[in-house]
XYZ file of C-alpha atoms in Angstrom:
234
model
C 154.853 72.857 102.217
C 154.147 74.420 105.563
C 157.457 76.050 106.616
C 156.493 75.695 110.277
C 156.156 71.869 110.368
C 157.450 70.676 106.993
C 154.143 69.017 106.069
C 152.161 69.354 102.848
C 148.608 70.594 102.975
C 146.146 71.554 100.238
C 145.621 74.954 101.829
C 146.442 76.948 104.934
C 142.923 76.459 106.341
C 143.337 72.648 106.125
C 146.687 73.076 107.921
C 145.235 75.294 110.699
C 142.344 72.917 111.222
C 144.698 69.985 111.752
C 147.686 71.504 113.520
C 147.893 73.363 116.846
C 149.568 76.346 115.184
C 148.862 78.630 112.217
C 150.578 78.574 108.872
C 152.269 81.785 107.808
C 151.193 82.087 104.173
C 153.933 84.562 103.401
C 156.738 82.138 104.299
C 155.619 79.346 101.969
C 158.454 78.527 99.576
C 157.749 75.074 98.145
C 154.744 73.218 96.741
C 154.167 69.663 95.575
C 152.274 68.958 92.335
C 149.232 66.760 92.948
C 149.545 65.376 89.409
C 153.240 64.347 89.257
C 154.362 64.821 92.884
C 157.267 67.100 91.883
C 158.381 69.328 94.781
C 159.298 72.740 93.466
C 159.394 76.496 94.152
C 155.948 78.013 94.660
C 154.638 79.140 91.308
C 151.421 78.991 89.242
C 152.338 76.162 86.866
C 154.152 72.869 87.535
C 157.643 73.019 86.102
C 157.541 69.279 85.319
C 154.117 68.555 83.859
C 152.738 72.032 83.171
C 149.579 71.523 85.286
C 148.193 74.885 86.407
C 147.839 74.913 90.202
C 145.213 77.623 90.138
C 143.517 80.088 87.790
C 144.645 82.743 90.262
C 148.039 82.793 91.934
C 149.512 85.448 94.239
C 153.258 85.171 94.737
C 153.030 87.258 97.952
C 150.261 85.374 99.748
C 150.975 82.127 97.882
C 147.247 81.749 97.231
C 146.143 79.308 94.561
C 142.439 79.523 93.697
C 139.704 79.551 91.066
C 139.239 82.874 89.352
C 137.057 84.977 91.674
C 138.373 88.285 90.370
C 140.858 88.367 93.246
C 143.431 91.067 93.654
C 146.314 91.623 96.096
C 145.962 94.796 98.163
C 149.392 95.983 99.199
C 148.214 98.179 102.141
C 145.953 95.374 103.445
C 148.791 92.918 102.961
C 146.536 90.179 101.692
C 144.399 89.145 98.670
C 140.816 90.266 98.424
C 137.947 89.006 96.356
C 137.122 91.597 93.714
C 136.654 92.739 91.117
C 139.276 95.336 92.086
C 137.446 98.232 90.387
C 134.528 97.771 92.769
C 136.628 98.386 95.830
C 138.929 101.035 97.278
C 141.384 100.989 100.144
C 140.511 103.395 102.954
C 143.838 104.433 104.445
C 142.366 105.455 107.813
C 140.186 102.439 108.346
C 143.021 100.379 106.795
C 140.935 98.009 104.738
C 139.205 97.661 101.354
C 135.577 98.779 101.150
C 133.006 98.818 98.376
C 133.248 101.920 96.227
C 129.762 103.043 97.217
C 131.127 103.679 100.675
C 133.832 106.057 99.397
C 133.243 109.462 101.102
C 130.131 107.819 102.554
C 131.256 106.147 105.730
C 132.603 107.173 109.124
C 136.323 106.342 109.477
C 137.698 104.648 112.536
C 141.464 104.281 112.533
C 142.635 100.688 111.926
C 139.083 99.433 112.571
C 139.591 96.167 110.687
C 142.371 95.155 113.077
C 139.789 94.764 115.814
C 137.891 91.477 116.207
C 134.240 91.289 115.348
C 132.430 92.296 118.595
C 129.744 89.676 118.018
C 131.745 86.471 117.419
C 135.154 87.808 118.602
C 136.833 86.393 115.445
C 139.229 88.200 113.123
C 137.678 90.549 110.547
C 140.736 91.749 108.539
C 141.736 88.285 107.168
C 138.297 86.696 107.304
C 136.750 85.208 104.187
C 133.427 86.610 105.419
C 132.710 90.147 104.220
C 132.600 93.060 106.657
C 129.543 95.254 107.332
C 130.294 98.903 108.165
C 127.933 100.371 110.788
C 126.956 104.040 110.758
C 129.293 104.589 113.724
C 132.245 103.207 111.709
C 132.685 99.941 113.598
C 132.761 96.691 111.724
C 130.912 93.379 112.050
C 130.997 90.284 109.889
C 128.102 90.487 107.456
C 126.744 87.198 108.827
C 127.030 88.459 112.395
C 125.157 91.631 111.460
C 122.374 89.562 109.883
C 122.126 87.357 112.985
C 122.038 90.420 115.183
C 119.138 91.903 113.194
C 117.183 88.634 113.441
C 117.452 88.699 117.247
C 116.052 92.272 117.309
C 119.312 93.943 118.372
C 119.617 97.350 116.743
C 122.690 98.870 118.360
C 126.469 98.579 117.831
C 127.850 96.184 120.459
C 130.811 98.480 121.021
C 129.445 102.001 121.231
C 125.633 101.463 121.368
C 125.001 103.721 118.360
C 122.051 102.645 116.207
C 123.167 100.068 113.700
C 120.923 101.276 110.870
C 118.430 104.019 110.020
C 115.781 103.917 112.752
C 113.662 106.855 111.552
C 110.552 104.715 110.899
C 110.898 102.920 114.224
C 111.134 106.233 116.124
C 108.047 107.557 114.278
C 106.123 104.426 115.346
C 107.363 104.978 118.901
C 106.072 108.575 118.795
C 102.601 107.312 117.842
C 102.546 104.617 120.485
C 103.566 107.066 123.237
C 100.970 109.610 122.034
C 98.335 106.945 122.440
C 99.538 105.879 125.856
C 99.505 108.840 128.259
C 101.190 108.414 131.621
C 99.134 108.470 134.830
C 98.483 111.900 136.242
C 101.062 111.516 139.015
C 103.842 110.979 136.390
C 102.650 113.311 133.672
C 105.011 116.159 134.562
C 107.890 113.959 135.683
C 111.214 114.276 133.861
C 114.481 112.383 133.725
C 118.023 113.022 132.546
C 119.259 111.041 129.599
C 122.251 110.615 127.336
C 121.642 109.826 123.656
C 123.632 106.945 122.239
C 123.219 108.324 118.700
C 124.172 112.025 119.053
C 125.738 111.963 122.541
C 123.523 114.830 123.727
C 122.573 115.156 127.397
C 118.941 116.123 127.835
C 116.222 116.401 130.432
C 113.070 114.912 128.913
C 109.585 113.818 129.878
C 109.448 110.429 131.537
C 107.554 107.624 129.775
C 107.764 103.889 130.357
C 107.684 103.181 126.598
C 110.721 105.237 125.770
C 112.770 108.392 126.400
C 113.143 110.543 123.337
C 116.282 112.630 122.749
C 115.225 116.266 122.397
C 118.262 116.893 120.190
C 117.977 114.296 117.432
C 114.669 112.514 118.068
C 116.242 109.115 118.807
C 114.879 106.723 121.387
C 118.273 105.005 121.623
C 118.931 106.653 124.955
C 120.031 105.814 128.472
C 118.657 107.316 131.674
C 120.965 108.347 134.431
C 119.747 109.429 137.831
C 116.261 109.015 139.227
C 112.891 110.544 138.408
C 112.655 114.322 138.711
C 109.278 115.291 140.099
C 107.544 118.429 138.895
C 107.933 121.377 141.304
C 105.014 121.811 143.679
C 102.567 124.474 142.666
C 101.792 127.025 145.435
C 98.074 127.543 145.905
């Protein structure tokens, strides 16, 4: 029973899709058995006919579900799909991450409490998994995949490269080497800031890309105009 409106729904998502408010899963106190219609305290098995409401039941979130190796994460405050041994809770990021990311990701404090910068929907309680970018920001996995399909390669928040771009930069090097600038621009330089390493550099101007002299990235932004080469006295 939804404590907010006193109506029975199969799940909170069904409730939220029908009503103009959201169900607080933590305040659910009563359920009604679909087999015998007995209204009773929220629990895993019907007290009247012994029907099991779900293979998995959490008495905190009041989640009834098939067995998907779920576990309740106390710091996250919600249930996660496991198995638990394949995940750990990062206290700084404040969410559960795959164990292969332990000591192998950049922490951003409370990052999961921010909405996905692509779809602007919640990440922390979403049933869609989160993808951790090299900069530490999060996207829904599906949003990251869509972003890659469109050719976008940068974090929507900080503009850092969203994945390893080494091969792309090497291809860019070859293309620039094969495309020399006209004589009048050959010694022209520009000032840039690198979105990957944050270095400020003065580099050779080229219409195909401006390479960071610090880390080799082409994920850069120009500021200011073209700087012409000083005149040579003859």
